[in-house]
Short mmCIF file of C-alpha atoms and ligand atoms in Angstrom, two decimals:
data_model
loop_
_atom_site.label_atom_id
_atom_site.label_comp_id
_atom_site.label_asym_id
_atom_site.label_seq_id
_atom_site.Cartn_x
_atom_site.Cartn_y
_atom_site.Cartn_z
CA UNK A 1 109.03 163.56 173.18
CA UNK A 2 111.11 165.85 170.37
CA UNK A 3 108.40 167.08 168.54
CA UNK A 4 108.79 168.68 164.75
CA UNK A 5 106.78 171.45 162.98
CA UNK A 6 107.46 169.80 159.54
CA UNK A 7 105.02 170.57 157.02
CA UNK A 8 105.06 170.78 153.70
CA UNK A 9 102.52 173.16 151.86
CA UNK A 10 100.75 171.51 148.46
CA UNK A 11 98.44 172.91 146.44
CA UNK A 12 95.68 171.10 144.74
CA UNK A 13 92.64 171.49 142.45
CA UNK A 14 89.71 169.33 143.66
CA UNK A 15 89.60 166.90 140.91
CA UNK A 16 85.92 166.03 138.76
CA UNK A 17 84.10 163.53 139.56
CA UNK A 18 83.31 160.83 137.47
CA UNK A 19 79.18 161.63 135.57
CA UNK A 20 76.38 160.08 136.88
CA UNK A 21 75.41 156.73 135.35
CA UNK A 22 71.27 155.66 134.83
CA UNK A 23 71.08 151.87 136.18
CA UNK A 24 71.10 151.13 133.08
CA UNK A 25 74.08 152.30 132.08
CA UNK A 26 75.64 151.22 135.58
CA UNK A 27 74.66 147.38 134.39
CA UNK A 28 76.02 147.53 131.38
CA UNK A 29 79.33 149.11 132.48
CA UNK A 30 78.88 146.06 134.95
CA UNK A 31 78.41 143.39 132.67
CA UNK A 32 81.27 144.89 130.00
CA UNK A 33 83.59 144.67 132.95
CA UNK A 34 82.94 141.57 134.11
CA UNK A 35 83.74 139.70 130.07
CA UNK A 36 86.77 142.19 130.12
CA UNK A 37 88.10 141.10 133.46
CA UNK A 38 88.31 137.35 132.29
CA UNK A 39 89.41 138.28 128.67
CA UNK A 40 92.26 140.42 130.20
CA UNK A 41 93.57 137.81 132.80
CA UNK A 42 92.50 140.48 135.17
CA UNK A 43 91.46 141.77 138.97
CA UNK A 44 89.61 143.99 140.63
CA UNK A 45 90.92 144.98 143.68
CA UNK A 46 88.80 147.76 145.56
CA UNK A 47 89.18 150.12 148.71
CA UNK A 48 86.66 150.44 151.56
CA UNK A 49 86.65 154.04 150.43
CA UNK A 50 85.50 153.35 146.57
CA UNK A 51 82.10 154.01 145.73
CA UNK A 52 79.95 150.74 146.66
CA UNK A 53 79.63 149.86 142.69
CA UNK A 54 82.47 149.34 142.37
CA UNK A 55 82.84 147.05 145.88
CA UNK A 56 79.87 144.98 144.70
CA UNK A 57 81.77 144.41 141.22
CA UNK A 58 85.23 143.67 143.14
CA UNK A 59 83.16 141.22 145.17
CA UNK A 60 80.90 139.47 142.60
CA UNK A 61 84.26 138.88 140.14
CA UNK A 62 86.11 137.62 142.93
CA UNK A 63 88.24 140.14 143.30
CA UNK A 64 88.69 142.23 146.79
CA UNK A 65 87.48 144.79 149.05
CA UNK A 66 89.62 145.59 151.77
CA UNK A 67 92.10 147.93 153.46
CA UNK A 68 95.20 149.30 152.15
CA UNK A 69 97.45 145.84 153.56
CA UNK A 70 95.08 143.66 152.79
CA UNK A 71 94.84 144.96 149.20
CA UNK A 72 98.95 144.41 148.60
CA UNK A 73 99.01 140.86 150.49
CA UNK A 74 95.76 140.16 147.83
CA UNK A 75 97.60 141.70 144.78
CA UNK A 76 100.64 140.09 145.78
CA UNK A 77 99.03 136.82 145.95
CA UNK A 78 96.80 136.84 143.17
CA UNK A 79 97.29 134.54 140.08
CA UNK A 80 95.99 137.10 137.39
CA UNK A 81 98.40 139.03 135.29
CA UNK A 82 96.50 142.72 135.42
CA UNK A 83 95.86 144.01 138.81
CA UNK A 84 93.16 146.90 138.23
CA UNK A 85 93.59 148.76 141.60
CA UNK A 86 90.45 150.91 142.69
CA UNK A 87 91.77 153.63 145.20
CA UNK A 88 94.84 156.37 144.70
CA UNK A 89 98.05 156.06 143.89
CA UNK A 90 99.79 154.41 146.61
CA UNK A 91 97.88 151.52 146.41
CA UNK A 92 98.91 151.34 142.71
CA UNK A 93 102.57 151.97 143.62
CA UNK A 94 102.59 149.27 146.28
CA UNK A 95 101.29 146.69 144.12
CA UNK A 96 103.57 147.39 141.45
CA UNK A 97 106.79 147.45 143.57
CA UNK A 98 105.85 143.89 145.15
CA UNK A 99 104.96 142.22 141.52
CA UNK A 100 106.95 144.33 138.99
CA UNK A 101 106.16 141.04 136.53
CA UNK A 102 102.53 142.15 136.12
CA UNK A 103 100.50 144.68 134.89
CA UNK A 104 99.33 146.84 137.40
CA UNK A 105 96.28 149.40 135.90
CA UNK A 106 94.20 152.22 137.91
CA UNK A 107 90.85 153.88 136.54
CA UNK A 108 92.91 156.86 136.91
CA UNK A 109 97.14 157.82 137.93
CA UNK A 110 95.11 161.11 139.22
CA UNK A 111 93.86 159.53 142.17
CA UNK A 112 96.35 160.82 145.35
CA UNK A 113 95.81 161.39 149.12
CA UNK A 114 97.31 164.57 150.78
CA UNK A 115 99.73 162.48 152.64
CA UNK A 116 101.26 161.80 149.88
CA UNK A 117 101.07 165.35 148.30
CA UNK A 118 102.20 167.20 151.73
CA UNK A 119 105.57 164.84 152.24
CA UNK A 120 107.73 165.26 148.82
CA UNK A 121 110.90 162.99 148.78
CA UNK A 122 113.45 166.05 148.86
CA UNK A 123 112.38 167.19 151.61
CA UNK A 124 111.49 164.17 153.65
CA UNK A 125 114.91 163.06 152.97
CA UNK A 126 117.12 166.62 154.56
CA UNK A 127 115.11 165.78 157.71
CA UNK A 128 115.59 162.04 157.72
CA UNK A 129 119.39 162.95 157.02
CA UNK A 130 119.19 165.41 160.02
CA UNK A 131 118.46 162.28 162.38
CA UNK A 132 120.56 159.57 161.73
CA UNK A 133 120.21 157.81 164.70
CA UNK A 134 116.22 157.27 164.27
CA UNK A 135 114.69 154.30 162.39
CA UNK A 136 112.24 155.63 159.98
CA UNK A 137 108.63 154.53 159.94
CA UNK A 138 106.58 155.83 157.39
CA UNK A 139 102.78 155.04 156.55
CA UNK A 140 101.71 153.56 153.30
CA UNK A 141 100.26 156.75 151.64
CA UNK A 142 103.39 157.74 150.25
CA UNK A 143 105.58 157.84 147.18
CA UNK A 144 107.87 154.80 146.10
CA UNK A 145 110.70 157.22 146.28
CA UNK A 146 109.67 158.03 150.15
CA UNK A 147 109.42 154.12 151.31
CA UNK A 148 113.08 154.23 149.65
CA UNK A 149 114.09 156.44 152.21
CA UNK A 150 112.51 154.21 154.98
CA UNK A 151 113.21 151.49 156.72
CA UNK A 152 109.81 150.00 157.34
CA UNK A 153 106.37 150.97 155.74
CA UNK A 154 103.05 150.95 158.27
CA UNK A 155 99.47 151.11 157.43
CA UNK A 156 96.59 151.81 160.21
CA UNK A 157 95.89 147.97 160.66
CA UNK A 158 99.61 147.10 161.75
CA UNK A 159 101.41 150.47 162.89
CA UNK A 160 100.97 150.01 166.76
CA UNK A 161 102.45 146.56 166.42
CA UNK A 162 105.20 147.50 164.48
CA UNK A 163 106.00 150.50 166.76
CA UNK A 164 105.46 148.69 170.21
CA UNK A 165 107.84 146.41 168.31
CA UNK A 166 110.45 149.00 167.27
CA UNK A 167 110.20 150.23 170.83
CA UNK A 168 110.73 146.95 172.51
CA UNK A 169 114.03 147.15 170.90
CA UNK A 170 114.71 150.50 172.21
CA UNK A 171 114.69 152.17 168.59
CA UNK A 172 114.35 156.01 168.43
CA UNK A 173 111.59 157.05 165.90
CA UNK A 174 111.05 159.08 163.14
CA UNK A 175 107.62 158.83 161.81
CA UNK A 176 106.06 159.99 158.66
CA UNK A 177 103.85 161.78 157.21
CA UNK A 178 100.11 161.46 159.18
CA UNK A 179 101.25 163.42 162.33
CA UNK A 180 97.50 162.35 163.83
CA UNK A 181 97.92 159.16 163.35
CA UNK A 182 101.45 159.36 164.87
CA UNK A 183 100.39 160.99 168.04
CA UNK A 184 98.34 158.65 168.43
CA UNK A 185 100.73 155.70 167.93
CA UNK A 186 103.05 157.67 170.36
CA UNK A 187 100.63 157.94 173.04
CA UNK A 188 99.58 154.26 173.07
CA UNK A 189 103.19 153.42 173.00
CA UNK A 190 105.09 155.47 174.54
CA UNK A 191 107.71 155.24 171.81
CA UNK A 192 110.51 158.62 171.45
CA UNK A 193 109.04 159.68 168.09
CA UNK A 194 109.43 162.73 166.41
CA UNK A 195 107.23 163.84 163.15
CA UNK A 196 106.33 164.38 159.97
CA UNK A 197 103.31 167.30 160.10
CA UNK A 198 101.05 165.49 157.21
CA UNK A 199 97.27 165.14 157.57
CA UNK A 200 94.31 163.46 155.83
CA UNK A 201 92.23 166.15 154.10
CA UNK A 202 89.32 163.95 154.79
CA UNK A 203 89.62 163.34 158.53
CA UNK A 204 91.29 166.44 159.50
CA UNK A 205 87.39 167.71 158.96
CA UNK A 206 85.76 165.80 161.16
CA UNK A 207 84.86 168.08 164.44
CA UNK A 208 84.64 167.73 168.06
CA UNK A 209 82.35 169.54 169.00
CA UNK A 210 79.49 168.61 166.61
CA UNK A 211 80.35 165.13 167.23
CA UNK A 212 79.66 165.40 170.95
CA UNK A 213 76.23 166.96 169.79
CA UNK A 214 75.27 163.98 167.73
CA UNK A 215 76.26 161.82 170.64
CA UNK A 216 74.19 163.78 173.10
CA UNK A 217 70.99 162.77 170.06
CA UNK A 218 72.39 159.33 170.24
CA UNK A 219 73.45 158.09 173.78
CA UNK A 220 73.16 154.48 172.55
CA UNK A 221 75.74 154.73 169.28
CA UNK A 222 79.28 153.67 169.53
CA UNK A 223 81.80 155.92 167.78
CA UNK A 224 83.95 154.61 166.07
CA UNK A 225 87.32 156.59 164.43
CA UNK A 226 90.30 156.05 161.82
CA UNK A 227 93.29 157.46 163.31
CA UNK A 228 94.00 159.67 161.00
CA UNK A 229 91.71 162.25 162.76
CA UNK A 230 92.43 164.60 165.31
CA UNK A 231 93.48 163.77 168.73
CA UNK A 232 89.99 165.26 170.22
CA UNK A 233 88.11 163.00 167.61
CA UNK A 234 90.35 159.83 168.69
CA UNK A 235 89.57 160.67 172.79
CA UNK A 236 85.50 160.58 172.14
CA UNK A 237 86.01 156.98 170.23
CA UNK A 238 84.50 153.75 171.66
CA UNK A 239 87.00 151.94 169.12
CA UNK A 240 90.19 153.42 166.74
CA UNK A 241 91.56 151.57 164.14
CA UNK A 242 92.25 151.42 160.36
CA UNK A 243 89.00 150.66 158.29
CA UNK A 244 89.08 146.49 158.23
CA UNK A 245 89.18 146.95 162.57
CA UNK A 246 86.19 149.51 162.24
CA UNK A 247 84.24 147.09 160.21
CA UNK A 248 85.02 144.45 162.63
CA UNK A 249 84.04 146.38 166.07
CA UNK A 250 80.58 147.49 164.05
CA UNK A 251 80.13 143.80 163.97
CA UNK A 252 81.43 142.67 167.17
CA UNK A 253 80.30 145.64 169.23
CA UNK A 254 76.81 145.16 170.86
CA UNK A 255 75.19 148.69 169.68
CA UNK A 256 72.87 149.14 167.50
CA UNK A 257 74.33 152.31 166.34
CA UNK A 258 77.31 153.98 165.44
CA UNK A 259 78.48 157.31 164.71
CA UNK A 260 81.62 156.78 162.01
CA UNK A 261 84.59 158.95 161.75
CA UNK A 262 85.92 158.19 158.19
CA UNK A 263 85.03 158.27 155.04
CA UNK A 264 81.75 157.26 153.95
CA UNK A 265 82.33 154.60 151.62
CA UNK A 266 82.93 152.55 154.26
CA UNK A 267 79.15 152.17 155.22
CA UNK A 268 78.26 150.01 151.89
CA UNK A 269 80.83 146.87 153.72
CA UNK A 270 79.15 147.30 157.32
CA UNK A 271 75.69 148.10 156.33
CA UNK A 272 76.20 144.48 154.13
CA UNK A 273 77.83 143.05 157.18
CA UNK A 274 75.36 144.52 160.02
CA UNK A 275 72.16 144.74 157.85
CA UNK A 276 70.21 145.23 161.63
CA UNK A 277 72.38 148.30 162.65
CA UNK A 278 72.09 152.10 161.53
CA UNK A 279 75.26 154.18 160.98
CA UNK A 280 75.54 157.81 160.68
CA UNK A 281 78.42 159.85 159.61
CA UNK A 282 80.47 161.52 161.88
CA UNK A 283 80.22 165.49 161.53
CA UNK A 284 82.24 167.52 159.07
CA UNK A 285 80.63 170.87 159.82
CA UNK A 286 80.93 173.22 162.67
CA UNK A 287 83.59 175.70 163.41
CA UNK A 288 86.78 175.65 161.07
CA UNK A 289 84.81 173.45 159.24
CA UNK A 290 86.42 173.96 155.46
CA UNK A 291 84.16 171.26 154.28
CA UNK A 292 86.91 170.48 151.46
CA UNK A 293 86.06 166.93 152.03
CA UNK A 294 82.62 166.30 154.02
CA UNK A 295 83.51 162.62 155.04
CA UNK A 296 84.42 161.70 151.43
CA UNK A 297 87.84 161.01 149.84
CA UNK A 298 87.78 163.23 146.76
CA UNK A 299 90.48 160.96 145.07
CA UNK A 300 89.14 158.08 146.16
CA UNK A 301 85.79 159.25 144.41
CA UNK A 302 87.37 159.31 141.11
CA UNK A 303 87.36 155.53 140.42
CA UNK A 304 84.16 155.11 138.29
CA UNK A 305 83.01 152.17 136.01
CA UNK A 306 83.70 154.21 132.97
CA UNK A 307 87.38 154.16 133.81
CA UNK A 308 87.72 150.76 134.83
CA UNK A 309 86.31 149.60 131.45
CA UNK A 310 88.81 152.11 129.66
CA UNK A 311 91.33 150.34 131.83
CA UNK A 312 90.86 147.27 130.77
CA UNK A 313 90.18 148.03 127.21
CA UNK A 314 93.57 149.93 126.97
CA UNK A 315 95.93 150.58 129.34
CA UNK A 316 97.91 153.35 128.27
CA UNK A 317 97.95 156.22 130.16
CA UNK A 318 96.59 154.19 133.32
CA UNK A 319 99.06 151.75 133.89
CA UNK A 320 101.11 152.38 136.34
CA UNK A 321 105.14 152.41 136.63
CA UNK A 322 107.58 152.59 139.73
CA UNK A 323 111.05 154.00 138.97
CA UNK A 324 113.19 150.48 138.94
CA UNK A 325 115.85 152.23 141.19
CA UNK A 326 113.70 152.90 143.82
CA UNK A 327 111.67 149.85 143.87
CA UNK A 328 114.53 148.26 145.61
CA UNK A 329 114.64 149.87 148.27
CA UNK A 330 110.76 150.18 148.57
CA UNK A 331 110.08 146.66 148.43
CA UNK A 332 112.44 146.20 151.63
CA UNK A 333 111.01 148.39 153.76
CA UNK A 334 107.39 147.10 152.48
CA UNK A 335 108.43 143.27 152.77
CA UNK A 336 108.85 143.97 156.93
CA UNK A 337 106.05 145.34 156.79
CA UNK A 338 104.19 142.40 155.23
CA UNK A 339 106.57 139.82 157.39
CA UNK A 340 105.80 141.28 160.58
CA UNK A 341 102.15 141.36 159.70
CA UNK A 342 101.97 137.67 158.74
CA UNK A 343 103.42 136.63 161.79
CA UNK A 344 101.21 138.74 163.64
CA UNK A 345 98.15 136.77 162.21
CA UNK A 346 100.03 133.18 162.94
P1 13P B 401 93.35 151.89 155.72
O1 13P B 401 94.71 151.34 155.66
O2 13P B 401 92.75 151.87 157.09
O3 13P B 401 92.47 151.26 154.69
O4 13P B 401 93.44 153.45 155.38
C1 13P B 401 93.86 153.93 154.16
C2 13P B 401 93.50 155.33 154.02
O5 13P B 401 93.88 155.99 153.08
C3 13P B 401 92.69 155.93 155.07
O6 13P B 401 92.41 157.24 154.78
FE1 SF4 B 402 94.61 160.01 151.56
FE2 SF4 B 402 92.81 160.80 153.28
FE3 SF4 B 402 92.05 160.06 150.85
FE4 SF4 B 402 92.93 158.22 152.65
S1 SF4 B 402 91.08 159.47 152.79
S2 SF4 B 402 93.49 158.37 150.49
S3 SF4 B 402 94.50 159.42 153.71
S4 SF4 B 402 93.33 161.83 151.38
#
């Protein structure tokens, strides 16, 4: 397997956080939403990752919580006219590029993920253009301009399909940006891929050797892992997969326990779903522990219910756009994506 040492360096300022609320305040933010949401025509559509507030308020307004596909089939198919995505940027750009026609609003356009950051379209592009002959995957957490460039868009719920797919027809890969993720992909398939050299601040963190120690406390917990952490991470896990297939082997695995390796906002979905079973957080500390992110998605952590409700009051400033160009070409290589997913699930 070619491999690359592509890597872009980024530099970023951990953002604020949004201010503590009293309950209180937290149920009146609630119930202001919830008139706004109907008032405005409007959604809530929440990651896994969000802060379980605002999952509970996604849920109880009939909105969604889900993973990254899940939330652009939902937008996608959604009858309201304002889709209020809770998560970072991507998700925003996704839903606008497959329903230019509506309003698509985030709590904040600050939001990103370090995939995104670490894999800037000029450069992506030179080493795309340096291997013609590949057929470009690249993972949702990316620009619009970037799924341009591709030919078909992945997230963590449908890449190994798409790839055993790709390699069935004896297509030559080049994958982008999360290069743990991609090894991964590349080991289970076998596919010739070479990479992108992009990582997940968040589960970059999480360490082996710490992990093993929590194991050794508790023999009896699965672990389960997202694959964007490291290859030594993936090898310890009971079950990989993207965060819907996590939350579906805590339920359908028999343990009682289970050590997690992603972000913590996860826990509020399988606690509700497995209200008998205890999860712990995989560890962050140990050596070359940086502890930028301790199991939680710094972006992701910026969606509050303050910023939803200034949303949804006025949009400016929080709505988000997609260069019209470039939405062509995005929504192609996101359509197969969504295609080859659907037919998957029939
Ligand atoms: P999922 O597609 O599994 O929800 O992952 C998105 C993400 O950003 C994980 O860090
Ligand atoms: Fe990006 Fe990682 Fe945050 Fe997911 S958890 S949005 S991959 S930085």
């Amino acid at each position: 397997m070619a491999q690359s040492n592509l890597a872009v360096e980024f530099e970023f300022t951990f953002p604020a956080k949004p201010a503590r609320l009293t309950e209180d305040e937290q149920a009146q933010y609630k119930a202001r939403i919830k008139q706004l949401l109907i008032e405005k025509n409007a959604v809530l559509i929440a990651h896994y990752y969000t802060d379980p507030i605002i999952q509970a308020l996604a849920e109880e307004t009939g909105g969604c919580v889900a993973d990254s596909l899940e939330m652009a089939r939902f937008g996608n198919q959604h009858p309201a006219q304002t889709l209020i995505i809770a998560g970072v940027k991507f998700m925003g750009e996704t839903a606008k590029v497959l329903t230019p026609e509506k309003t698509v609003v985030m709590p904040t356009l600050e939001a990103t993920c370090s995939l995104d950051l670490g894999c800037p379209i000029k450069e992506f592009s030179e080493f795309c253009d340096q291997h013609p002959d590949r057929t470009v995957v690249v993972y949702a957490n990316t620009s619009t301009a970037v799924k341009a460039r591709a030919d078909w868009i992945v997230t963590s719920s449908c890449a190994l399909e798409i790839v055993e797919h790709l390699e069935e027809q004896g297509e030559k890969i080049l994958w982008g940006p999360d290069r743990h993720l991609g090894n991964y992909i590349q080991k289970q398939t076998g596919a010739d891929m070479i990479m992108w050299q992009g990582a997940c601040i968040v589960h970059d963190e999480f360490k082996t050797k710490a992990l093993e120690d929590m194991k050794a406390l508790h023999p009896d917990a699965a672990i389960l892992v997202h694959p964007e952490s490291p290859a030594e991470i993936i090898e310890l896990a009971d079950s990989v997969g993207s965060t819907s297939q996590l939350i579906k082997a805590a339920q359908e695995l028999p343990n009682k326990k289970f050590i997690v390796a992603t972000d913590r906002g996860i826990f509020y979905k399988m606690q509700q779903l497995c209200p008998d079973k205890e999860f712990f957080e995989a560890p962050t500390a140990g050596e070359g522990a940086t502890c930028r992110s301790c199991a939680h998605c710094p972006w992701m952590a910026m969606n509050g219910l303050k910023a939803i409700e200034e949303a949804l009051i006025d949009a400016k400033g929080k709505e988000v756009f997609v260069d019209m160009s470039l939405r062509e070409g995005a929504l192609r290589s996101t359509n197969r994506m969504l295609e080859f997913s659907a037919s998957l699930r029939k």
